[in-house]
């Protein structure tokens, strides 16, 4: 037991503001003479000691009163009153009772309560006990008795920290959970900054550290401290498993030592049973009970233990037919503490139980005896106490399969494992039981790591097969295959660690393919493009299927970069003989990009139809892309939905962000903004989980576009900035184009037409800042509208950049079947038309909208038509299209566009007042419609000239109305006006 009289204030605590507030309340009450008690419960490493030290420092540094502070020592757990002895030894001055007397005579709970009240009589007393669950029972019982009676007027408080599952005997408790993502990231920044790292932490390494630590501050600190600067910067591959967790695992294992030997054996079997299961799914209850019976634990007791969490101190939790550890670190702690030969024996027992009955032979019997030998060698009760997870004496006869019923064939372990997907669980357990290389077992594992097993299970099997392989070249290939499946399972960090095991003596095409695919998800697109082309060249002679995959991925990288020529080159050189179904897609895209419209559309339509009969997620995603290129948005949504379902069914987590991005983009183009937002947000979470920041950039761009319709400019700007922050360094031209378009559309909705036109001008016109070749045309209608409303279009001569953009858009309209494009083209021509022709053009656009559907685009055309009529002083005629526009925008939740339409309606002489915020009176009701529109523009920060351009009036008119606005609202400046209107 250790005590302390000087507790230094720790560094800043991250993510604990709520807990600190609760502790501060306890200390404040104590300062005013009211005592109390609080127990902080948490798993090791989550910061309970830091909170305790912070409380002690605050109480002491504020000169509030004395502090008694002790940290329990498990070695003194069986020494009565050792805990209270250490606590009293920490007193800053003499005590009425000598601490040594406690060890000889003890103290009654009532006497302890009286002593605490006496110590706090002059100044409030704070009692802090760390690791209270490791105290001796007598000390803990006395302290709990006293703590329950500390209340108003007691001038003493108890603050204790204990592990989860501690009996609190009715004391108030506060459970510390893991740090949230933001707090953990801030802590990592402080750790790496304090370490003086010359290079910033690589984003992928950062994500892997945060994921592995799972919000545990102590574990995050330990993991980071064990990495070299090169590993932190991403120049050197991370080791796997990450080192630095030993301290936290040992702290967890101490909790297990207090459990009975039979319970520890059950924990070992449960931990071993997780080896062949997908991560996070738990272990099979039936298998675990069979293994417990085979280990001599009986059948009733293990079943009761699994049904009663208290018997395992909450370490094991049963949910139906699955058994889970209460926390992943508890599972790792069991494996960390178990002696290697005993762990191998547990795996051998599980392997025997999972292996189907087969013909026995001498080698089979010998192998089963070898697996059982470590257990029968004598892990009795004394060894159990020493090793922490030893077998009880009842298991001395051997860790062997249960005896068969009379007359039944004896179960056995096959001398040569049988390959096949169904045999994979048994093979994984045999691999865990092996004590050295075994090429025969490695071959069987590799042969069994096939579909329909999900990628995560196949990756684990291939990695184990590689570790059992003696031939260096074969081992490298298996590690590369394991990295490939691990990436598909969505674990980019572990995939890189497996690639590091491949070695670099000879170029390995499969490893290059995985590196390129990983770079495509989190690195510069140009780098990924080159790596994938290299992989394709290396793979072409011996593996045309993967060479095709590399070429297609290189084409995808070129598409993301916006390099049409590189995209065509990679697609043209793809060896489609390995997948004839790809021919229509390849030839169709090539034809379209080369201007052969009819041929290209026909081939892509065939690709779309072919994808309807497949369940392959890659083929379905290809079909969704074909539909988007064709402009068949309904088909794109249908195919995207099927692709998403296929990705989820096959467990290919790496494809999930891409599937959600394609579906969200198709829904966005189809006007289903709410669905697009939901799928894009899910995609963001998937991208973070699978280590694909490039996909996150594209998804942020989709969310920015959705926000430019449904939300305010702040949300749109937030997503657009996030998209551009990733798109710039990694050369993602498509994400940058979509994000810029979103910002311009939000500015257009807010009436800042000049800014919107200036933002879009370089995207749609020739030059180095030209937008992505496949998406920049989508922004042309916004560019035309913004330019015309800002007075930048040259209507008189019919030339200029705006007219050129409309001409190019008209050519592009012939290549797409997007139903909105003809209406948008007619609207652009109406904006540029002479006064005598504009009404007819608007009518043409609305007729196209009637055929195409889509509330948002139709409402935009009606808004522009109504505004044009009002400016021509045809206010009575303007009201009908403006009313229809208002209804359309309200139906699709376009708030900013709704406000703009209400302003036009008021200017047309019709009341269309929005509900006042917070239920109070709207100050704009005191103004005329024109005054209200001018007041809104000025409150947003527009100058008189900008307001005049927006409203198509003179600056003199704006100045006149603005003076009347100031008088009506009783304000004297633009700042006051903005405050009154809530801007």
XYZ file of C-alpha atoms in Angstrom, residues 342-643:
302
model
C -1.695 -24.027 -22.245
C -3.145 -21.673 -24.843
C -2.056 -24.036 -27.619
C -3.722 -26.889 -25.755
C -6.978 -24.924 -25.564
C -6.833 -24.304 -29.302
C -6.108 -27.997 -29.898
C -9.164 -29.012 -27.909
C -11.387 -26.609 -29.855
C -9.885 -27.811 -33.146
C -10.681 -31.420 -32.257
C -14.262 -30.494 -31.414
C -14.662 -28.577 -34.680
C -13.147 -31.333 -36.829
C -15.779 -33.704 -38.283
C -15.436 -37.402 -37.280
C -13.043 -39.181 -39.621
C -11.014 -42.331 -39.915
C -8.305 -42.383 -37.283
C -4.753 -43.455 -37.832
C -1.571 -43.556 -35.833
C -0.580 -40.017 -36.799
C -4.004 -38.735 -35.742
C -3.769 -40.278 -32.284
C -0.209 -39.042 -31.836
C -1.187 -35.492 -32.780
C -4.177 -35.418 -30.408
C -1.949 -36.644 -27.558
C 0.629 -33.982 -28.404
C -1.980 -31.260 -28.219
C -3.250 -32.548 -24.877
C 0.200 -33.106 -23.370
C 0.860 -29.613 -22.054
C -2.302 -29.697 -20.000
C -1.789 -33.142 -18.530
C 1.681 -32.149 -17.468
C 0.418 -30.777 -14.183
C -1.243 -27.357 -13.993
C -2.818 -28.047 -10.606
C -4.148 -25.584 -8.056
C -0.729 -24.294 -7.069
C 0.171 -23.703 -10.707
C -3.165 -21.997 -11.159
C -2.346 -19.496 -8.484
C 1.043 -18.912 -10.014
C 0.060 -18.672 -13.672
C -3.244 -16.885 -13.226
C -5.045 -18.907 -15.852
C -3.978 -22.490 -15.151
C -6.210 -25.508 -15.398
C -7.812 -26.938 -12.280
C -6.818 -30.347 -11.016
C -9.873 -31.921 -12.611
C -8.368 -31.256 -16.029
C -5.098 -33.103 -15.330
C -6.226 -36.076 -17.333
C -5.820 -34.087 -20.512
C -7.359 -31.503 -22.745
C -8.882 -34.091 -25.100
C -12.199 -34.444 -26.907
C -15.022 -36.039 -24.909
C -15.285 -39.807 -25.098
C -17.723 -41.104 -27.737
C -20.916 -42.832 -26.795
C -20.802 -46.652 -26.755
C -20.843 -47.975 -30.283
C -20.182 -44.607 -31.845
C -17.060 -43.961 -33.958
C -14.307 -42.226 -32.056
C -13.863 -38.557 -33.040
C -10.392 -37.757 -34.200
C -8.165 -35.093 -35.598
C -7.372 -35.838 -39.220
C -3.746 -36.496 -39.938
C -3.997 -34.342 -43.074
C -6.545 -31.520 -42.677
C -9.311 -31.500 -45.255
C -9.510 -28.222 -47.193
C -12.747 -26.395 -47.887
C -14.651 -23.368 -46.632
C -16.576 -25.501 -44.126
C -13.322 -26.760 -42.574
C -11.877 -23.303 -42.035
C -12.807 -22.858 -38.320
C -11.137 -26.139 -37.373
C -8.071 -25.346 -39.469
C -7.683 -21.934 -37.829
C -7.783 -23.569 -34.412
C -5.208 -26.197 -35.516
C -3.002 -23.369 -36.747
C -3.252 -21.645 -33.353
C -2.365 -24.943 -31.666
C 0.732 -25.476 -33.816
C 4.069 -24.875 -32.117
C 6.057 -24.359 -35.317
C 5.886 -24.233 -39.145
C 3.598 -26.761 -40.822
C 3.417 -26.536 -44.618
C 0.682 -29.159 -44.894
C -1.577 -27.244 -42.530
C -0.690 -23.976 -44.293
C -1.722 -25.468 -47.654
C -5.051 -26.589 -46.195
C -5.685 -23.143 -44.705
C -4.988 -21.406 -48.010
C -7.247 -23.832 -49.902
C -10.067 -23.191 -47.405
C -9.805 -19.381 -47.456
C -12.270 -19.008 -50.306
C -15.768 -17.696 -50.877
C -18.378 -17.694 -49.449
C -16.293 -16.925 -46.370
C -16.186 -13.141 -45.804
C -12.894 -11.324 -46.447
C -12.090 -10.896 -42.754
C -12.131 -14.643 -42.087
C -10.188 -15.385 -45.247
C -7.578 -12.774 -44.311
C -7.064 -14.305 -40.866
C -6.685 -17.779 -42.371
C -4.200 -16.602 -45.001
C -2.117 -14.728 -42.427
C -1.927 -17.840 -40.246
C -1.049 -19.928 -43.296
C 1.803 -17.537 -44.089
C 3.190 -17.848 -40.562
C 3.190 -21.638 -40.880
C 4.949 -21.598 -44.288
C 8.644 -22.435 -44.608
C 9.275 -21.377 -48.232
C 10.053 -17.650 -48.329
C 8.447 -16.966 -51.721
C 5.250 -18.823 -50.885
C 5.110 -17.094 -47.524
C 5.400 -13.667 -49.183
C 2.554 -14.517 -51.561
C 0.323 -15.595 -48.690
C 1.040 -12.438 -46.740
C 0.156 -10.409 -49.867
C -3.073 -12.398 -50.246
C -3.870 -11.813 -46.575
C -3.266 -8.073 -47.040
C -5.594 -8.081 -50.053
C -8.436 -9.703 -48.085
C -7.750 -7.525 -45.040
C -8.124 -4.408 -47.168
C -11.409 -5.737 -48.529
C -12.529 -6.323 -44.946
C -11.973 -2.619 -44.308
C -8.850 -2.786 -42.144
C -6.320 -0.593 -43.966
C -3.852 -0.414 -41.060
C -3.605 -4.163 -40.667
C -3.312 -4.572 -44.436
C -0.243 -2.326 -44.421
C 1.269 -4.300 -41.559
C 0.807 -7.523 -43.557
C 2.358 -5.910 -46.644
C 5.424 -5.123 -44.555
C 5.841 -8.885 -44.064
C 5.976 -9.510 -47.818
C 9.508 -8.193 -48.127
C 11.106 -6.305 -50.991
C 13.678 -8.715 -52.393
C 11.677 -9.223 -55.575
C 8.804 -7.126 -56.942
C 5.499 -8.691 -55.994
C 2.604 -7.729 -58.264
C -0.119 -8.662 -55.793
C 1.515 -6.580 -53.073
C 1.802 -3.626 -55.483
C -1.880 -3.993 -56.290
C -2.825 -3.797 -52.618
C -0.509 -0.811 -52.089
C -2.084 0.974 -55.027
C -5.611 0.281 -53.828
C -4.721 1.541 -50.357
C -3.193 4.679 -51.853
C -6.328 5.182 -53.929
C -8.245 5.376 -50.665
C -5.952 7.624 -48.667
C -3.185 9.118 -50.810
C -2.605 11.342 -53.843
C -4.542 9.972 -56.809
C -1.570 10.459 -59.137
C 0.638 8.279 -56.911
C -2.009 5.569 -56.747
C -2.358 5.709 -60.538
C 1.338 4.997 -61.111
C 1.546 2.227 -58.494
C -1.477 0.501 -59.996
C -0.049 0.681 -63.511
C 3.153 -0.910 -62.213
C 1.113 -3.620 -60.502
C -0.763 -4.307 -63.735
C 2.512 -4.796 -65.633
C 3.870 -7.144 -62.959
C 0.674 -9.196 -62.814
C -0.081 -9.418 -66.527
C 2.044 -12.525 -67.365
C 0.807 -14.816 -64.575
C -2.410 -13.315 -63.175
C -4.507 -11.561 -65.851
C -7.514 -11.321 -63.517
C -5.683 -9.166 -61.014
C -3.916 -7.308 -63.823
C -7.392 -6.314 -65.013
C -8.303 -5.196 -61.489
C -5.148 -3.062 -61.368
C -5.919 -1.402 -64.726
C -9.480 -0.620 -63.685
C -8.271 0.830 -60.395
C -5.719 2.940 -62.294
C -8.564 4.192 -64.472
C -10.530 5.038 -61.328
C -7.563 7.044 -60.030
C -7.344 8.921 -63.330
C -11.089 9.655 -63.144
C -10.693 11.067 -59.636
C -7.816 13.257 -60.905
C -9.927 14.504 -63.805
C -7.407 13.254 -66.388
C -9.562 12.031 -69.277
C -6.607 10.913 -71.413
C -5.079 8.827 -68.601
C -8.505 7.361 -67.886
C -8.955 6.345 -71.520
C -5.442 4.905 -71.690
C -5.854 2.749 -68.582
C -9.275 1.569 -69.695
C -8.106 0.786 -73.240
C -5.202 -1.355 -72.006
C -7.350 -3.350 -69.574
C -7.076 -7.108 -70.421
C -10.832 -7.687 -70.685
C -10.273 -11.299 -71.772
C -10.136 -12.065 -68.040
C -13.694 -10.715 -67.675
C -15.693 -10.554 -70.942
C -18.613 -8.896 -69.110
C -16.456 -5.769 -68.852
C -16.267 -5.262 -72.626
C -19.523 -3.243 -73.019
C -18.531 -0.897 -70.199
C -15.004 -0.318 -71.478
C -16.012 0.186 -75.086
C -19.047 2.282 -74.166
C -17.119 4.785 -72.064
C -14.378 4.995 -74.694
C -16.940 5.676 -77.404
C -18.648 8.429 -75.415
C -15.421 10.195 -74.550
C -14.396 10.073 -78.204
C -17.709 11.565 -79.330
C -19.366 8.414 -80.741
C -22.592 9.045 -78.876
C -24.987 6.472 -80.274
C -22.476 3.659 -80.042
C -21.406 4.587 -76.523
C -24.929 4.905 -75.179
C -25.912 1.569 -76.653
C -22.959 -0.229 -75.095
C -23.464 1.357 -71.681
C -27.145 0.471 -71.821
C -26.108 -3.131 -72.456
C -23.706 -2.991 -69.483
C -26.526 -1.695 -67.302
C -28.852 -4.477 -68.424
C -26.181 -7.143 -67.889
C -25.653 -6.002 -64.307
C -29.283 -6.739 -63.504
C -28.661 -10.482 -63.301
C -25.615 -10.478 -61.035
C -25.000 -10.302 -57.316
C -21.376 -9.204 -57.667
C -20.991 -5.824 -55.942
C -18.250 -4.689 -58.355
C -20.401 -5.442 -61.406
C -23.378 -3.680 -59.801
C -21.281 -0.617 -59.046
C -20.158 -0.639 -62.678
C -23.811 -0.752 -63.718
C -24.617 2.193 -61.435
C -21.788 4.214 -62.995
C -23.075 3.349 -66.478
C -26.533 4.615 -65.520
C -25.074 7.855 -64.160
C -23.043 8.434 -67.338
C -26.190 7.814 -69.379
C -28.181 10.143 -67.133
C -30.690 7.393 -66.294
C -31.063 8.462 -62.683
C -33.826 6.027 -61.750
C -31.713 3.116 -62.977
C -28.676 4.540 -61.178
C -30.605 4.613 -57.879
C -31.897 1.069 -58.369
C -28.508 -0.341 -59.291
C -26.814 1.607 -56.511
C -29.253 0.188 -53.958
C -28.563 -3.362 -55.160
C -24.806 -2.740 -55.094
